[in-house]
Amino acid sequence: MILDRLRFLLVGPPLPTGQLAHKRLNKVRALAAFSPDALSSLAYANQEIYLGLAVAGAAGLSLAFPIGIAITGLLVLVALSYFQTIHGYPSGGGSYTVAKENLGTIPGLTAAAALMVDYVLTAAVSLTAGVEAIASAFPVLWPYRVELALLMLAVIALLNLRGLQETGTAMAVPVYLFLFTFLPMLAWGLLRLLREGAGSLASVALPATEPLTLFLVLHTFASGCTALTGIEAISNGVPYFQPPEARNAGRTLIAMAVLMAVLFAGSVGLTQAFAVIPRPDETILSALTRRILGSGPAYILVQVSTMLILAVAANTSFAGFPRLAAILATDGFLPRQLTGLGDRLVYSNGIVLLTAATAGLILLFGGDTHALIPLFAVGVFLAFTLSQAGMVVHWAREQGRGWAAKAALNGLGALATALALIVIAVSKFVEGAWITILVLPLLVTWFLRVRAHYQEVARELSLHGLPPPLEIPPRPRVVIPISGVHRGIVDAVNFARSIAREVTAVYVELEPGSGERVRQKWEHWWPDVPLVVLPSPYRSIIGPLLDFLDQTDRQHNDGQQAVIILPEFVPAHWWHNLLHNQTAWLLKAALLYRRRRLGFQRVIIDIPYHLRR
């Protein structure tokens, strides 16, 4: 098939399940697959800190580095907490598993909802911020932010559909290019700062439009806390690592946290020290890079690497979202289709769902990173708080070696992230945090409804209490709806006569007089099978047929409903279906989804006739 060949070309040929163990990631590839969001978050976190403080003029901007240090300290605390989570729960699941097992089902589902919202928003923010980074260097691209973000989203989704190793390999180039350009730039900036001295914010900052208040500082701190996004991804993806999974995942998390701290604190500190103020169509990181390296090829290289890592930062969501969705689906809280591995041994349905949700957000918010930022910090810190609170209960239950110190560390982390959550929710509520606060309980309610449905299905399908069959049921009555007398109904009539003594054909007459012509032809071929012609003054086929079935079932009152045998011809090419009215399909759907009548089910049998051309 052409569609199969196209799918194999884009995604690759199917892989046997036996290769699943060989599709694991080593630490180098895992750092590339799981860290782009965490490492690149400094781009929009720095931008939000600048935008938050700039309204207070030079006095406000002078607090950028202290706020950055506070956020860095929080980052270290959260990283240590998740390091313990990895070793306490090496099977993955992260915040959801920890909260559910230690705090209960509702807290666990709340953490899962927060993480899923975070993953979708992280993907959208990363892609839009990546476009803004490159548009700062090439302003001609600014009007095409949405289109470029959607294009990068499609590429990331395609790479993930190809499989784990392909994703890790492709992601390694932008991640390590970013590290090998940005870290030397920060080092060169520090040398220039020591040689040239600090700049003066008072001489370059715009006049203050708002007073410097505690609320403004807390609001800016809340905005800058987006630098912590993505730090939990490794704890969710421990099973993706090569053995020993927990040890390799823990070491990768520590390496990622150190890099995050250096990049974030270094860039914020240099921005304040050099008194960097960007142009209206430029990001703060672009202005810092231009101040340190000038506007030559080195500046372009850093901007390109920033754009690339922000683009692939969405890959953190693609690594975490499908895995979390599969865990929830296994527990019965999401559709079971999300548990299935695709041809390339990845959760393809989860990848497609995340792609669609991310594309919707990009279109809805017009590719504006600043408009998206307030929505997802609430979910991030809610998941952090529930996870660390759950770990406190976990250590208290186990009471193994050093459990008190571990519980104290996680308790401190839970307290810190809970306070940050309150600050974020209050300060960002009007700007969009209210949307996340509203969505989270709706998601939790949906999770519970899905599980309730599966439980009800299991109860109805259970054989418990069902007596064994003692009698052979009577032979069925059969009704065959026909559209005319032709070769396509021969197999259906022959099959009906082989399983039943009482067979009735039914023709719905849409045009007056057509029924008599059909009857004459029918009696020539099957004189022993009665044909019923139903008039249809309103030109409906399904309605008169359903009424006829109900009437005959009531008349026979034999403890069963008539079996429907549907003759259906199948065109030779898919597009030929567009040339036919699909009456058999519509009738089958109407019968299949009609509630049982008279206390009995109706059996529907489809007899295909394949056209040759």
XYZ file of N, CA and C in Angstrom, residues 468-476 499 501 558-560:
42
model
N -24.128 -21.988 33.870
C -23.625 -22.601 32.633
C -24.768 -22.851 31.656
N -24.500 -22.780 30.362
C -25.562 -23.016 29.367
C -26.046 -24.463 29.428
N -27.366 -24.614 29.600
C -27.944 -25.958 29.713
C -28.675 -26.377 28.450
N -29.131 -25.403 27.666
C -29.908 -25.715 26.479
C -29.256 -25.124 25.240
N -29.439 -25.827 24.126
C -28.989 -25.293 22.841
C -30.031 -24.294 22.362
N -29.626 -23.053 22.075
C -30.612 -22.045 21.657
C -31.268 -22.439 20.341
N -32.481 -21.977 20.106
C -33.174 -22.306 18.848
C -32.476 -21.671 17.651
N -32.715 -22.261 16.475
C -32.129 -21.699 15.256
C -32.711 -20.305 15.024
N -31.909 -19.380 14.549
C -32.348 -17.976 14.471
C -33.295 -17.709 13.322
N -27.978 -21.355 7.837
C -28.029 -21.289 9.300
C -29.449 -21.166 9.839
N -33.952 -21.719 9.132
C -35.078 -22.185 8.317
C -35.973 -21.028 7.897
N -40.526 -15.088 20.324
C -39.893 -16.394 20.480
C -38.619 -16.342 21.326
N -38.453 -15.265 22.106
C -37.287 -15.190 22.986
C -36.009 -14.755 22.305
N -36.105 -14.194 21.106
C -34.909 -13.732 20.417
C -35.283 -12.632 19.431
